[in-house]
């Protein structure tokens, strides 16, 4: 009996579902439900595949795909798609425990989103997809932010004036249309895992301001920030690193810049190609960056020397200005 047949048997009656739960026939690592206007689907994933590093997307050896309309008699003909989806999911999880659960809203109707989020409080992943959502729909997802929850706004266009205090509080963030994102939004990042944009309006001066803030922040902000480079960004190395202390080096065959910052033994990496810009961070508690398993002691020492050199240069400049003022006053 395969996974689909086991699920259908468990949903055939409450008693059978209880039998399956007691028998502990199987469990799943991840359960994802997709809600559309006319139907819903459920993907049950098992056996996590090893990842290259801690920010890689998880893969699974086994996936069981279920279509809502095929799960009768577990459906109530008088209930909405969202109501049936929630009911089926809860019964399914009672029979086959799932470690984590996520939801994708193809139907972005605010009433549907509210019903599902209220009913399923332990979601680790929430996504809006397909059509452009109403602001109310996005607000509902943002309001649901919890520690460890991931968000994806995979919609063609977002309101350019959109803003929400929780927009950068999720653990993993993917915004297809991030043209609404401003510097103050990025400044609010705090110890999150990764941020990925597609469309964006970030320019070189914005990135310089972000890096300056990042190097003086007490928080890690995020492990990875990645987005495409637009023609308007006009990234020039001199402007990008103006006012910053950095070291050029090669890691994993790629040219990167390491930024000096206020945190000890903490590294901020910056790299870019003609297509993508990437900032990522590394601390001694992390697994070594791919392609650079060797310690970064040498790089840390060089950055510390550059910081001291900058300080002495500022002191010397201040003293020189002071002497010039004294000479003018004496004359």
Short mmCIF file of C-alpha atoms in Angstrom, two decimals:
data_model
loop_
_atom_site.label_atom_id
_atom_site.label_comp_id
_atom_site.label_asym_id
_atom_site.label_seq_id
_atom_site.Cartn_x
_atom_site.Cartn_y
_atom_site.Cartn_z
CA UNK A 1 0.00 0.00 0.00
CA UNK A 2 1.59 3.29 -1.10
CA UNK A 3 1.38 6.66 0.66
CA UNK A 4 -1.69 7.87 -1.24
CA UNK A 5 -3.66 4.71 -0.45
CA UNK A 6 -2.67 4.92 3.23
CA UNK A 7 -3.89 8.52 3.46
CA UNK A 8 -7.17 7.75 1.71
CA UNK A 9 -7.73 4.84 4.08
CA UNK A 10 -7.04 7.04 7.11
CA UNK A 11 -9.52 9.65 5.84
CA UNK A 12 -12.23 7.11 5.06
CA UNK A 13 -13.52 7.29 8.65
CA UNK A 14 -12.51 8.72 12.03
CA UNK A 15 -12.13 5.22 13.45
CA UNK A 16 -9.77 4.18 10.66
CA UNK A 17 -7.77 7.37 11.20
CA UNK A 18 -7.42 6.46 14.88
CA UNK A 19 -6.26 2.95 13.95
CA UNK A 20 -3.60 4.39 11.65
CA UNK A 21 -2.41 6.79 14.36
CA UNK A 22 -2.17 4.05 17.00
CA UNK A 23 -0.40 1.73 14.57
CA UNK A 24 2.14 4.49 13.86
CA UNK A 25 2.45 3.29 10.27
CA UNK A 26 4.43 6.33 9.19
CA UNK A 27 5.12 10.00 9.74
CA UNK A 28 6.31 12.84 7.50
CA UNK A 29 9.00 15.49 7.77
CA UNK A 30 7.07 18.18 5.92
CA UNK A 31 3.48 18.73 4.83
CA UNK A 32 2.55 21.50 2.38
CA UNK A 33 -0.99 22.46 1.42
CA UNK A 34 -1.83 24.58 -1.63
CA UNK A 35 -5.22 26.28 -1.66
CA UNK A 36 -6.76 27.37 -4.96
CA UNK A 37 -10.24 28.69 -5.70
CA UNK A 38 -11.68 25.38 -6.89
CA UNK A 39 -9.59 22.77 -5.09
CA UNK A 40 -6.60 22.12 -2.86
CA UNK A 41 -3.58 19.84 -2.96
CA UNK A 42 -1.40 18.39 -0.22
CA UNK A 43 2.23 17.31 -0.59
CA UNK A 44 3.67 15.02 2.09
CA UNK A 45 7.46 14.86 2.12
CA UNK A 46 9.68 12.35 3.88
CA UNK A 47 13.40 11.62 4.33
CA UNK A 48 15.31 14.91 4.22
CA UNK A 49 18.28 14.95 1.85
CA UNK A 50 21.59 16.41 3.13
CA UNK A 51 22.23 20.04 2.13
CA UNK A 52 25.47 21.76 1.19
CA UNK A 53 25.09 24.31 3.97
CA UNK A 54 22.56 25.59 6.49
CA UNK A 55 20.94 28.08 4.09
CA UNK A 56 20.30 25.62 1.26
CA UNK A 57 16.73 24.64 0.36
CA UNK A 58 15.82 21.23 1.74
CA UNK A 59 15.14 18.32 -0.58
CA UNK A 60 13.34 15.05 0.16
CA UNK A 61 13.71 11.48 -1.05
CA UNK A 62 9.99 10.75 -1.03
CA UNK A 63 6.92 12.88 -1.81
CA UNK A 64 3.26 11.87 -1.68
CA UNK A 65 0.93 14.10 -3.72
CA UNK A 66 -2.77 14.36 -2.86
CA UNK A 67 -5.57 16.19 -4.70
CA UNK A 68 -8.48 17.43 -2.63
CA UNK A 69 -11.29 16.27 -4.91
CA UNK A 70 -9.88 12.71 -4.81
CA UNK A 71 -10.11 12.52 -1.01
CA UNK A 72 -13.82 11.81 -0.69
CA UNK A 73 -15.52 10.87 1.61
CA UNK A 74 -13.24 13.08 3.71
CA UNK A 75 -14.82 16.20 2.15
CA UNK A 76 -17.97 18.06 3.14
CA UNK A 77 -19.90 19.24 0.07
CA UNK A 78 -21.41 22.11 2.06
CA UNK A 79 -18.01 23.48 3.12
CA UNK A 80 -15.73 25.82 1.21
CA UNK A 81 -12.42 24.73 -0.33
CA UNK A 82 -10.49 26.35 2.53
CA UNK A 83 -12.69 24.73 5.18
CA UNK A 84 -12.31 21.29 3.61
CA UNK A 85 -8.56 21.80 3.25
CA UNK A 86 -8.16 22.61 6.94
CA UNK A 87 -10.38 19.70 8.02
CA UNK A 88 -8.54 17.18 5.84
CA UNK A 89 -5.14 18.45 6.91
CA UNK A 90 -5.96 18.18 10.61
CA UNK A 91 -7.32 14.64 10.20
CA UNK A 92 -4.32 13.67 8.14
CA UNK A 93 -1.87 15.03 10.71
CA UNK A 94 -3.73 13.22 13.49
CA UNK A 95 -3.14 9.92 11.67
CA UNK A 96 0.33 10.71 10.27
CA UNK A 97 2.26 13.26 12.37
CA UNK A 98 4.15 15.90 10.36
CA UNK A 99 7.15 17.69 11.84
CA UNK A 100 6.49 20.90 9.90
CA UNK A 101 3.63 22.34 7.85
CA UNK A 102 3.45 25.05 5.20
CA UNK A 103 0.69 26.66 3.14
CA UNK A 104 0.60 28.26 -0.32
CA UNK A 105 -2.32 30.56 -1.08
CA UNK A 106 -3.08 30.64 -4.80
CA UNK A 107 -6.48 31.95 -3.72
CA UNK A 108 -5.37 35.23 -2.13
CA UNK A 109 -8.83 36.17 -0.84
CA UNK A 110 -8.45 37.78 2.62
CA UNK A 111 -11.29 35.68 4.10
CA UNK A 112 -9.58 32.46 2.95
CA UNK A 113 -6.21 33.53 4.32
CA UNK A 114 -7.68 34.54 7.68
CA UNK A 115 -9.59 31.27 8.07
CA UNK A 116 -6.54 29.11 7.34
CA UNK A 117 -4.06 31.11 9.42
CA UNK A 118 -6.46 31.16 12.38
CA UNK A 119 -6.99 27.40 12.12
CA UNK A 120 -3.36 26.40 11.56
CA UNK A 121 -1.22 28.25 14.05
CA UNK A 122 1.93 26.12 13.80
CA UNK A 123 2.82 26.84 10.16
CA UNK A 124 6.52 27.22 9.38
CA UNK A 125 5.97 28.54 5.84
CA UNK A 126 3.35 30.88 4.34
CA UNK A 127 3.27 31.89 0.68
CA UNK A 128 1.07 34.12 -1.47
CA UNK A 129 1.17 33.31 -5.17
CA UNK A 130 -0.43 33.75 -8.57
CA UNK A 131 -2.41 37.00 -8.65
CA UNK A 132 -1.66 40.44 -7.23
CA UNK A 133 -2.97 40.42 -3.64
CA UNK A 134 -5.01 43.01 -1.81
CA UNK A 135 -3.12 44.94 0.86
CA UNK A 136 -5.40 43.35 3.46
CA UNK A 137 -4.31 39.88 2.33
CA UNK A 138 -0.61 40.73 2.67
CA UNK A 139 -1.24 42.36 6.05
CA UNK A 140 -2.87 39.16 7.32
CA UNK A 141 0.23 37.16 6.42
CA UNK A 142 2.55 39.77 7.92
CA UNK A 143 0.48 39.90 11.10
CA UNK A 144 0.90 36.13 11.47
CA UNK A 145 4.67 36.43 11.89
CA UNK A 146 6.08 34.05 14.50
CA UNK A 147 9.57 32.97 15.45
CA UNK A 148 10.92 30.56 12.83
CA UNK A 149 8.17 31.21 10.27
CA UNK A 150 9.13 31.66 6.61
CA UNK A 151 7.39 33.88 4.05
CA UNK A 152 7.22 34.03 0.25
CA UNK A 153 5.36 36.71 -1.70
CA UNK A 154 5.57 35.15 -5.15
CA UNK A 155 3.17 37.62 -6.75
CA UNK A 156 3.77 39.65 -9.95
CA UNK A 157 3.31 43.08 -8.37
CA UNK A 158 3.09 44.57 -4.89
CA UNK A 159 1.77 48.03 -4.00
CA UNK A 160 4.79 50.35 -4.25
CA UNK A 161 3.80 52.12 -1.04
CA UNK A 162 3.43 48.92 0.98
CA UNK A 163 4.97 48.76 4.44
CA UNK A 164 4.62 46.56 7.51
CA UNK A 165 6.73 46.34 10.70
CA UNK A 166 6.96 42.54 10.39
CA UNK A 167 8.12 42.50 6.77
CA UNK A 168 11.68 41.60 7.80
CA UNK A 169 11.00 39.63 10.96
CA UNK A 170 10.41 36.25 9.29
CA UNK A 171 13.15 33.62 9.39
CA UNK A 172 13.43 33.11 5.62
CA UNK A 173 12.12 35.76 3.22
CA UNK A 174 11.43 35.66 -0.51
CA UNK A 175 9.82 38.69 -2.18
CA UNK A 176 9.48 38.45 -5.95
CA UNK A 177 8.46 42.10 -6.31
CA UNK A 178 10.50 44.00 -3.71
CA UNK A 179 10.34 47.42 -5.36
CA UNK A 180 8.44 48.64 -2.29
CA UNK A 181 11.36 47.75 0.01
CA UNK A 182 13.19 50.78 1.41
CA UNK A 183 16.30 51.18 3.54
CA UNK A 184 14.34 51.47 6.77
CA UNK A 185 12.83 48.06 6.06
CA UNK A 186 16.28 46.50 5.62
CA UNK A 187 17.55 48.20 8.78
CA UNK A 188 14.89 46.27 10.73
CA UNK A 189 16.41 42.86 9.89
CA UNK A 190 17.44 41.03 13.04
CA UNK A 191 19.10 37.60 13.25
CA UNK A 192 17.12 36.10 10.35
CA UNK A 193 18.31 33.31 8.10
CA UNK A 194 18.05 34.63 4.54
CA UNK A 195 16.46 37.29 2.32
CA UNK A 196 16.00 36.95 -1.43
CA UNK A 197 14.49 39.52 -3.82
CA UNK A 198 13.81 39.54 -7.53
CA UNK A 199 12.49 42.91 -8.74
CA UNK A 200 13.93 45.76 -6.64
CA UNK A 201 14.82 49.46 -6.71
CA UNK A 202 18.04 49.31 -4.67
CA UNK A 203 20.81 51.61 -5.88
CA UNK A 204 24.52 51.81 -5.10
CA UNK A 205 24.05 54.58 -2.51
CA UNK A 206 21.37 52.49 -0.78
CA UNK A 207 23.74 49.54 -0.52
CA UNK A 208 26.51 51.77 0.84
CA UNK A 209 24.15 53.04 3.55
CA UNK A 210 23.05 49.48 4.32
CA UNK A 211 26.63 48.23 4.64
CA UNK A 212 27.56 51.14 6.92
CA UNK A 213 24.60 50.33 9.15
CA UNK A 214 25.41 46.61 9.07
CA UNK A 215 29.05 47.09 10.12
CA UNK A 216 28.01 49.09 13.20
CA UNK A 217 25.03 46.93 14.19
CA UNK A 218 25.05 44.76 17.31
CA UNK A 219 22.86 42.23 15.48
CA UNK A 220 23.73 39.83 12.71
CA UNK A 221 20.73 41.12 10.69
CA UNK A 222 20.70 38.18 8.25
CA UNK A 223 22.95 35.35 7.15
CA UNK A 224 22.32 35.99 3.45
CA UNK A 225 20.86 38.84 1.39
CA UNK A 226 20.68 38.23 -2.36
CA UNK A 227 19.02 40.09 -5.23
CA UNK A 228 19.46 40.83 -8.97
CA UNK A 229 21.39 43.91 -10.03
CA UNK A 230 19.40 46.38 -12.11
CA UNK A 231 20.84 48.89 -14.59
CA UNK A 232 19.68 51.69 -12.31
CA UNK A 233 21.74 50.30 -9.42
CA UNK A 234 24.95 51.47 -11.14
CA UNK A 235 27.23 49.65 -8.71
CA UNK A 236 30.72 51.13 -8.57
CA UNK A 237 33.22 49.73 -6.07
CA UNK A 238 34.46 53.14 -4.93
CA UNK A 239 30.94 54.40 -4.20
CA UNK A 240 29.78 51.09 -2.74
CA UNK A 241 32.55 50.97 -0.11
CA UNK A 242 32.91 54.70 0.54
CA UNK A 243 33.65 55.19 4.25
CA UNK A 244 34.08 51.44 4.86
CA UNK A 245 37.12 49.30 5.69
CA UNK A 246 37.32 46.23 3.49
CA UNK A 247 39.70 43.54 2.30
CA UNK A 248 39.71 41.96 -1.15
CA UNK A 249 40.27 38.21 -1.23
CA UNK A 250 39.30 35.03 -3.09
CA UNK A 251 37.03 32.37 -1.57
CA UNK A 252 35.99 29.26 -3.46
CA UNK A 253 37.44 30.75 -6.65
CA UNK A 254 35.28 33.89 -6.35
CA UNK A 255 36.40 37.44 -5.64
CA UNK A 256 34.81 38.78 -2.46
CA UNK A 257 35.20 41.73 -0.09
CA UNK A 258 35.38 41.24 3.67
CA UNK A 259 34.12 44.19 5.71
CA UNK A 260 35.54 45.28 9.05
CA UNK A 261 32.81 45.64 11.68
CA UNK A 262 32.33 46.17 15.41
CA UNK A 263 31.74 42.49 16.25
CA UNK A 264 34.76 40.33 17.10
CA UNK A 265 35.46 37.30 14.91
CA UNK A 266 32.45 38.12 12.72
CA UNK A 267 32.75 38.54 8.97
CA UNK A 268 30.56 40.31 6.44
CA UNK A 269 31.16 39.15 2.87
CA UNK A 270 30.15 41.13 -0.22
CA UNK A 271 30.27 39.83 -3.78
CA UNK A 272 28.54 40.59 -7.06
CA UNK A 273 28.47 39.61 -10.70
CA UNK A 274 26.84 41.32 -13.65
CA UNK A 275 23.55 39.71 -12.58
CA UNK A 276 23.41 39.27 -8.79
CA UNK A 277 24.52 41.07 -5.64
CA UNK A 278 25.08 39.09 -2.45
CA UNK A 279 25.90 39.88 1.18
CA UNK A 280 26.43 37.06 3.63
CA UNK A 281 27.77 36.80 7.15
CA UNK A 282 29.87 34.28 9.01
CA UNK A 283 30.62 33.75 12.70
CA UNK A 284 32.87 31.17 14.41
CA UNK A 285 29.76 29.21 15.47
CA UNK A 286 28.77 28.59 11.83
CA UNK A 287 29.91 25.85 9.52
CA UNK A 288 32.83 27.17 7.41
CA UNK A 289 31.82 28.90 4.15
CA UNK A 290 31.78 26.54 1.18
CA UNK A 291 35.17 26.63 -0.55
CA UNK A 292 36.92 28.20 2.46
CA UNK A 293 37.06 25.63 5.22
CA UNK A 294 40.35 27.10 6.48
CA UNK A 295 40.16 29.56 9.43
CA UNK A 296 40.00 33.26 8.60
CA UNK A 297 42.56 34.28 11.25
CA UNK A 298 44.81 36.00 8.73
CA UNK A 299 41.93 38.00 7.28
CA UNK A 300 40.75 39.01 10.77
CA UNK A 301 44.23 40.30 11.64
CA UNK A 302 44.51 42.31 8.44
CA UNK A 303 41.10 43.90 9.00
CA UNK A 304 42.07 44.78 12.59
CA UNK A 305 45.26 46.42 11.32
CA UNK A 306 43.27 48.40 8.75
CA UNK A 307 40.87 49.54 11.49
CA UNK A 308 43.74 50.71 13.71
CA UNK A 309 45.34 52.47 10.75
CA UNK A 310 42.04 54.28 10.08
CA UNK A 311 41.81 55.37 13.73
CA UNK A 312 45.36 56.73 13.78
CA UNK A 313 44.76 58.54 10.51
CA UNK A 314 41.69 60.23 12.02
CA UNK A 315 43.65 61.18 15.15
CA UNK A 316 46.48 62.62 13.06
CA UNK A 317 44.04 64.57 10.92
CA UNK A 318 42.29 65.93 14.01
CA UNK A 319 45.60 67.06 15.53
CA UNK A 320 46.65 68.70 12.26
CA UNK A 321 43.38 70.61 12.07
CA UNK A 322 43.86 71.65 15.71
CA UNK A 323 47.36 72.98 15.05
CA UNK A 324 46.14 74.88 12.00
CA UNK A 325 43.41 76.55 14.05
CA UNK A 326 45.91 77.47 16.80
CA UNK A 327 48.23 79.10 14.24
CA UNK A 328 45.35 81.11 12.80
CA UNK A 329 44.30 82.27 16.27
CA UNK A 330 47.87 83.28 17.11
CA UNK A 331 48.06 85.37 13.95
#
